Amino acid sequence: MFVQVPRGTKDILPQEIRSWQDIERKSRDLFSVYNYQEIRTPIFENLALFKRSLGDTTEIVKKQMFVFKQGKDQFALRPEVTASIARAYLENNLDFGVKLRKLFYIGPMFRAERPQKGRLRQFHHIGVEAIGSSNPSLDIEVIELADSLLKVLGISNYKFQINSLGCHKDKENFGVLLKKSLSRHKKELCLDCQIRFSKNIFRVLDCKNEKCKKVVDTLDFGSDHLCRSCREQFELVLEGLNNFAINYEIKKQLVRGLDYYSGVVFEVTHPALGSQDALGAGGRYDYLFKELADKEIGAVGFAFGQERLMLASPKEEIPERLQTYIIPLGQEAAKKGLEFSRSIRKAGISCDFDYSDGSLKSKLKEANKLGAEFVVIIGEDEIGKGRAILKYMRQNKQEEVEFNKIVDYIKTLTSKAV
Ligand code: HAM
């Protein structure tokens, strides 16, 4: 039997790759304008890193990790990369030198989830992490960057949902408030959530069970968990978002499904995505560095799901663009044609060569399918005359050009086309 691609993974085919590269190029250009530098960490890490960073009781660590053993060591394919970047930051002493490290990444992540539209087992993150400051202005910059990225990609109709978990003490208070307001509904919760209720109350808020979601949506626990300083910081961030006219709503139930968050957290949703409506998410994780290396380092970031960005962005046909195509007719012509293609490519002009056995008509059809702008035809007659036929595929015209002038001639034509 034919062995197919694993469920929840996808081949990205040549006809799709231009859209992928387009999103990646626009992201890279924007990140560089905001002074973010790229970082690449391994695709797998020691399992302990994710357990400690994301939390033992989170859905990701409990149910969605691809774990494998090698000798005595246990590894996991990365389900996200914030933890890896925090590790890399500490391990490579990136806290020395510049005070603020602004990093971005684009790459595959792995989660053993039940696949459905917009939910894959291998998907891609485009994200940033700004490490080295707890200044709320940085939260504003990061959220404004997320907003700019969506705009640059031509995405509209999205909404930011935002909340503040506050500092450690506030988060504890939040847990207490949550427990109080959930205790009345404990019996309505699913079995997993009854356990979460005592083990990690926050995880009840990201349960996918419809009954639990209903209970959570009706909870009213106010914002009383925030201390004065965290409330002021949250207000500053909201004011910044108002100044930039960023479309947001405060969602008190938003706690995010990973334990490392504190302070401001946010999610971006889009109606085109259906039930998996989160385009991206992020927030502050000032305590992660304490957890990993007992260091006080402020940090904030976000990640968008690249597949979901593509679902939400306007469908744009990016046509194939091949500048020249050489059609030789016969062995002598092939020798000449190979010489031409070499010189044309050396000049930085894209060029391909016809190796097929078919008729001239079928060869021209192929040139058309490839989107070729100019076709150079060399047959026996042309060899005799020392001139090639240059066909302008977009204007339906042709002319004869001497062999020793053809490369320069194509150079002039293509530079005009640009
Ligand atoms: P996350 O919410 O787990 O956050 O993932 C971010 C985004 O990745 C989601 O909003 C969604 O668009 C996409 N995503 C997640 N799971 C899947 C999946 N199975 N299939 C397709 N797309 C998916 C994080 O991972 C944090 N590291 C974000 C962050 C960065 N926080 C601070 N810095």
Coordinates of C-alpha atoms in Angstrom, one line a residue, residues 49 52-54 82-83 86-87 89-90 95 131-132 134 167-169 259-262 284-299:
L49 CA 12.3 22.4 29.2
R52 CA 9.0 23.5 33.3
S53 CA 8.2 26.4 31.0
L54 CA 4.7 25.6 29.8
T82 CA 9.1 30.8 23.4
A83 CA 10.6 28.3 25.9
A86 CA 14.3 31.8 26.7
R87 CA 16.6 28.8 27.1
Y89 CA 18.9 33.5 25.6
L90 CA 20.1 32.2 29.0
D95 CA 21.5 39.1 28.7
I131 CA 13.5 40.0 26.1
G132 CA 15.1 42.3 28.8
S134 CA 9.2 45.0 31.8
C167 CA 2.2 39.9 38.9
H168 CA 2.7 36.6 40.7
K169 CA 0.7 37.7 43.7
D259 CA 1.6 28.6 32.5
Y260 CA 4.5 31.0 31.8
Y261 CA 2.3 34.1 31.3
S262 CA 1.9 37.0 33.7
R284 CA 4.3 38.9 29.0
Y285 CA 6.2 36.1 30.6
D286 CA 8.4 37.9 33.2
Y287 CA 8.6 34.9 35.5
L288 CA 9.8 32.3 32.9
F289 CA 13.5 33.3 33.5
K290 CA 13.1 33.0 37.2
E291 CA 11.7 29.5 36.7
L292 CA 14.5 28.5 34.3
A293 CA 17.5 30.2 35.9
D294 CA 16.4 32.2 38.9
K295 CA 16.9 35.5 37.0
E296 CA 14.7 38.6 36.9
I297 CA 14.2 39.3 33.2
G298 CA 11.1 40.9 31.7
A299 CA 9.9 39.6 28.3

